[in-house]
Amino acid sequence: MASGRHLMVDGSNIAHAWPELRTMLARSRPAAHARLERALSTIHDHEGVRVTLVFDGSGKELELRCPGASQTFSVVRTPTGMTADAFIEGWVGRSVPASNCWVATGDTAEGRTIEGLGAHWISPDDLAAWVRRTEAMMGSSLAGRIYANDRNWKRRP
């Protein structure tokens, strides 16, 4: 990854903060979580930011999966007895430098803890804006490629 940045997202917190996902949660928690994954994949894929999406789990062990081919995008479910906050704080506390970490949560106390550890705290609204900007850049980039391909295609004999 070109970027040294690591975005860690408190998945349940963000899912409850974003209106679209909050509505989806009432019908299907897995669908809401999948939608959040897709939204974050734009930041990962377009900006080269490492992304870790963390959910409170209920199993005996920590679960980790990488939804794509890259190990720089991961989804973590904590074991019973460990919160997503505790996992994120532990990761940030061990990161060198912690200033490379960006943590998205709407929990003010957690945000202050993260900042105290030297990382950056971003709100659910700021994360949503980041996703929208990245989606717009990806759309613009794709439109440019389509235009260039069309021009090259038309020039061929």
C-alpha positions as a LaTeX table, in Angstrom:
\begin{tabular}{lrrr}
\hline
Residue & $x$ (\AA) & $y$ (\AA) & $z$ (\AA) \\
\hline
Met1 & 0.00 & 0.00 & 0.00 \\
Ala2 & 1.38 & 3.37 & $-0.93$ \\
Ser3 & $-0.33$ & 5.08 & 2.00 \\
Gly4 & 0.86 & 4.44 & 5.54 \\
Arg5 & $-2.58$ & 5.29 & 6.87 \\
His6 & $-4.74$ & 2.78 & 8.68 \\
Leu7 & $-8.48$ & 3.42 & 9.01 \\
Met8 & $-10.12$ & 1.51 & 11.85 \\
Val9 & $-13.91$ & 1.61 & 12.00 \\
Asp10 & $-16.18$ & 0.76 & 14.93 \\
Gly11 & $-18.66$ & $-1.04$ & 12.70 \\
Ser12 & $-21.69$ & $-1.19$ & 14.98 \\
Asn13 & $-21.28$ & 2.42 & 16.02 \\
Ile14 & $-21.11$ & 3.66 & 12.43 \\
Ala15 & $-23.97$ & 1.38 & 11.32 \\
His16 & $-26.20$ & 2.96 & 13.98 \\
Ala17 & $-25.02$ & 6.49 & 13.13 \\
Trp18 & $-25.60$ & 6.41 & 9.35 \\
Pro19 & $-29.34$ & 6.74 & 8.60 \\
Glu20 & $-29.26$ & 4.36 & 5.60 \\
Leu21 & $-27.55$ & 1.64 & 7.61 \\
Arg22 & $-29.68$ & 2.22 & 10.71 \\
Thr23 & $-32.77$ & 1.53 & 8.57 \\
Met24 & $-31.14$ & $-1.59$ & 7.11 \\
Leu25 & $-30.23$ & $-2.87$ & 10.58 \\
Ala26 & $-33.91$ & $-3.16$ & 11.45 \\
Arg27 & $-34.40$ & $-5.56$ & 8.53 \\
Ser28 & $-31.07$ & $-7.32$ & 8.15 \\
Arg29 & $-27.94$ & $-6.80$ & 10.23 \\
Pro30 & $-25.77$ & $-8.79$ & 7.75 \\
Ala31 & $-27.00$ & $-6.61$ & 4.84 \\
Ala32 & $-26.18$ & $-3.42$ & 6.76 \\
His33 & $-22.72$ & $-4.74$ & 7.62 \\
Ala34 & $-22.12$ & $-5.74$ & 3.98 \\
Arg35 & $-23.16$ & $-2.26$ & 2.81 \\
Leu36 & $-20.70$ & $-0.67$ & 5.24 \\
Glu37 & $-17.98$ & $-3.01$ & 3.96 \\
Arg38 & $-18.68$ & $-1.93$ & 0.36 \\
Ala39 & $-18.60$ & 1.75 & 1.33 \\
Leu40 & $-15.24$ & 1.37 & 3.07 \\
Ser41 & $-13.80$ & $-0.63$ & 0.17 \\
Thr42 & $-13.85$ & 2.54 & $-1.94$ \\
Ile43 & $-11.43$ & 4.21 & 0.49 \\
His44 & $-9.24$ & 1.11 & 0.54 \\
Asp45 & $-9.23$ & 0.55 & $-3.20$ \\
His46 & $-8.96$ & 4.13 & $-4.43$ \\
Glu47 & $-6.74$ & 5.72 & $-1.79$ \\
Gly48 & $-4.62$ & 2.77 & $-0.74$ \\
Val49 & $-5.61$ & 3.10 & 2.91 \\
Arg50 & $-5.46$ & $-0.01$ & 5.08 \\
Val51 & $-8.97$ & $-0.61$ & 6.47 \\
Thr52 & $-10.00$ & $-2.64$ & 9.50 \\
Leu53 & $-13.72$ & $-2.87$ & 10.19 \\
Val54 & $-14.35$ & $-4.06$ & 13.76 \\
Phe55 & $-17.60$ & $-5.46$ & 15.16 \\
Asp56 & $-18.45$ & $-6.68$ & 18.64 \\
Gly57 & $-18.67$ & $-10.43$ & 18.35 \\
Ser58 & $-20.08$ & $-13.26$ & 20.37 \\
Gly59 & $-17.81$ & $-16.19$ & 19.68 \\
Lys60 & $-15.07$ & $-17.83$ & 21.70 \\
Glu61 & $-12.28$ & $-16.50$ & 19.51 \\
Leu62 & $-11.46$ & $-13.42$ & 17.52 \\
Glu63 & $-12.64$ & $-13.81$ & 13.93 \\
Leu64 & $-10.73$ & $-12.19$ & 11.08 \\
Arg65 & $-11.52$ & $-12.30$ & 7.40 \\
Cys66 & $-10.26$ & $-10.42$ & 4.38 \\
Pro67 & $-13.21$ & $-9.96$ & 2.00 \\
Gly68 & $-11.09$ & $-9.34$ & $-1.09$ \\
Ala69 & $-7.78$ & $-10.51$ & $-2.44$ \\
Ser70 & $-5.90$ & $-7.98$ & $-0.31$ \\
Gln71 & $-4.95$ & $-8.54$ & 3.30 \\
Thr72 & $-5.01$ & $-4.78$ & 3.84 \\
Phe73 & $-8.81$ & $-4.80$ & 4.13 \\
Ser74 & $-10.04$ & $-6.86$ & 7.04 \\
Val75 & $-13.21$ & $-7.43$ & 9.01 \\
Val76 & $-12.77$ & $-8.37$ & 12.65 \\
Arg77 & $-15.33$ & $-9.75$ & 15.09 \\
Thr78 & $-14.17$ & $-9.65$ & 18.67 \\
Pro79 & $-14.72$ & $-12.60$ & 21.00 \\
Thr80 & $-17.26$ & $-12.48$ & 23.80 \\
Gly81 & $-15.92$ & $-10.27$ & 26.56 \\
Met82 & $-13.94$ & $-7.97$ & 24.25 \\
Thr83 & $-15.54$ & $-4.90$ & 22.74 \\
Ala84 & $-14.67$ & $-3.36$ & 19.40 \\
Asp85 & $-13.47$ & $-0.33$ & 21.39 \\
Ala86 & $-11.01$ & $-2.47$ & 23.38 \\
Phe87 & $-9.68$ & $-4.10$ & 20.20 \\
Ile88 & $-9.23$ & $-0.73$ & 18.49 \\
Glu89 & $-7.56$ & 0.85 & 21.54 \\
Gly90 & $-5.17$ & $-2.09$ & 21.81 \\
Trp91 & $-4.25$ & $-1.89$ & 18.14 \\
Val92 & $-3.73$ & 1.88 & 18.21 \\
Gly93 & $-1.70$ & 1.58 & 21.42 \\
Arg94 & 0.71 & $-0.82$ & 19.69 \\
Ser95 & 0.90 & 1.10 & 16.41 \\
Val96 & 4.12 & 2.89 & 15.58 \\
Pro97 & 3.45 & 5.65 & 14.90 \\
Ala98 & $-0.10$ & 5.90 & 16.25 \\
Ser99 & $-0.52$ & 9.05 & 14.16 \\
Asn100 & $-0.92$ & 6.78 & 11.09 \\
Cys101 & $-4.20$ & 5.47 & 12.56 \\
Trp102 & $-7.58$ & 7.05 & 11.89 \\
Val103 & $-10.47$ & 5.75 & 13.99 \\
Ala104 & $-14.09$ & 6.29 & 12.98 \\
Thr105 & $-16.59$ & 6.24 & 15.83 \\
Gly106 & $-19.41$ & 8.37 & 17.12 \\
Asp107 & $-18.50$ & 7.54 & 20.72 \\
Thr108 & $-17.02$ & 10.75 & 22.17 \\
Ala109 & $-15.29$ & 9.01 & 25.08 \\
Glu110 & $-13.69$ & 6.50 & 22.69 \\
Gly111 & $-12.67$ & 9.31 & 20.36 \\
Arg112 & $-10.90$ & 11.15 & 23.17 \\
Thr113 & $-9.16$ & 7.95 & 24.24 \\
Ile114 & $-7.97$ & 7.40 & 20.67 \\
Glu115 & $-6.67$ & 10.96 & 20.43 \\
Gly116 & $-4.91$ & 10.49 & 23.78 \\
Leu117 & $-3.10$ & 7.51 & 22.28 \\
Gly118 & $-1.89$ & 9.72 & 19.41 \\
Ala119 & $-4.28$ & 8.61 & 16.66 \\
His120 & $-6.87$ & 10.63 & 14.76 \\
Trp121 & $-10.57$ & 10.46 & 15.58 \\
Ile122 & $-13.14$ & 11.01 & 12.83 \\
Ser123 & $-16.88$ & 11.24 & 13.29 \\
Pro124 & $-19.48$ & 9.16 & 11.45 \\
Asp125 & $-20.37$ & 12.23 & 9.37 \\
Asp126 & $-16.73$ & 12.81 & 8.44 \\
Leu127 & $-16.38$ & 9.15 & 7.45 \\
Ala128 & $-19.51$ & 9.38 & 5.29 \\
Ala129 & $-18.10$ & 12.50 & 3.60 \\
Trp130 & $-14.80$ & 10.68 & 2.97 \\
Val131 & $-16.67$ & 7.78 & 1.36 \\
Arg132 & $-18.70$ & 10.18 & $-0.84$ \\
Arg133 & $-15.55$ & 12.04 & $-1.97$ \\
Thr134 & $-13.81$ & 8.78 & $-2.79$ \\
Glu135 & $-16.83$ & 7.44 & $-4.69$ \\
Ala136 & $-16.96$ & 10.69 & $-6.69$ \\
Met137 & $-13.23$ & 10.46 & $-7.49$ \\
Met138 & $-13.63$ & 6.84 & $-8.56$ \\
Gly139 & $-16.57$ & 7.76 & $-10.80$ \\
Ser140 & $-14.61$ & 10.61 & $-12.36$ \\
Ser141 & $-11.60$ & 8.37 & $-12.90$ \\
Leu142 & $-13.75$ & 5.68 & $-14.50$ \\
Ala143 & $-15.46$ & 8.22 & $-16.78$ \\
Gly144 & $-12.03$ & 9.44 & $-17.91$ \\
Arg145 & $-10.91$ & 5.90 & $-18.71$ \\
Ile146 & $-14.08$ & 5.19 & $-20.68$ \\
Tyr147 & $-13.60$ & 8.41 & $-22.67$ \\
Ala148 & $-9.95$ & 7.55 & $-23.41$ \\
Asn149 & $-10.86$ & 4.00 & $-24.42$ \\
Asp150 & $-13.60$ & 5.29 & $-26.74$ \\
Arg151 & $-11.17$ & 7.71 & $-28.39$ \\
Asn152 & $-8.56$ & 4.99 & $-28.86$ \\
Trp153 & $-11.16$ & 2.59 & $-30.24$ \\
Lys154 & $-12.40$ & 5.12 & $-32.80$ \\
Arg155 & $-8.85$ & 5.77 & $-34.05$ \\
Arg156 & $-8.25$ & 2.15 & $-34.96$ \\
Pro157 & $-8.48$ & 1.36 & $-38.66$ \\
\hline
\end{tabular}
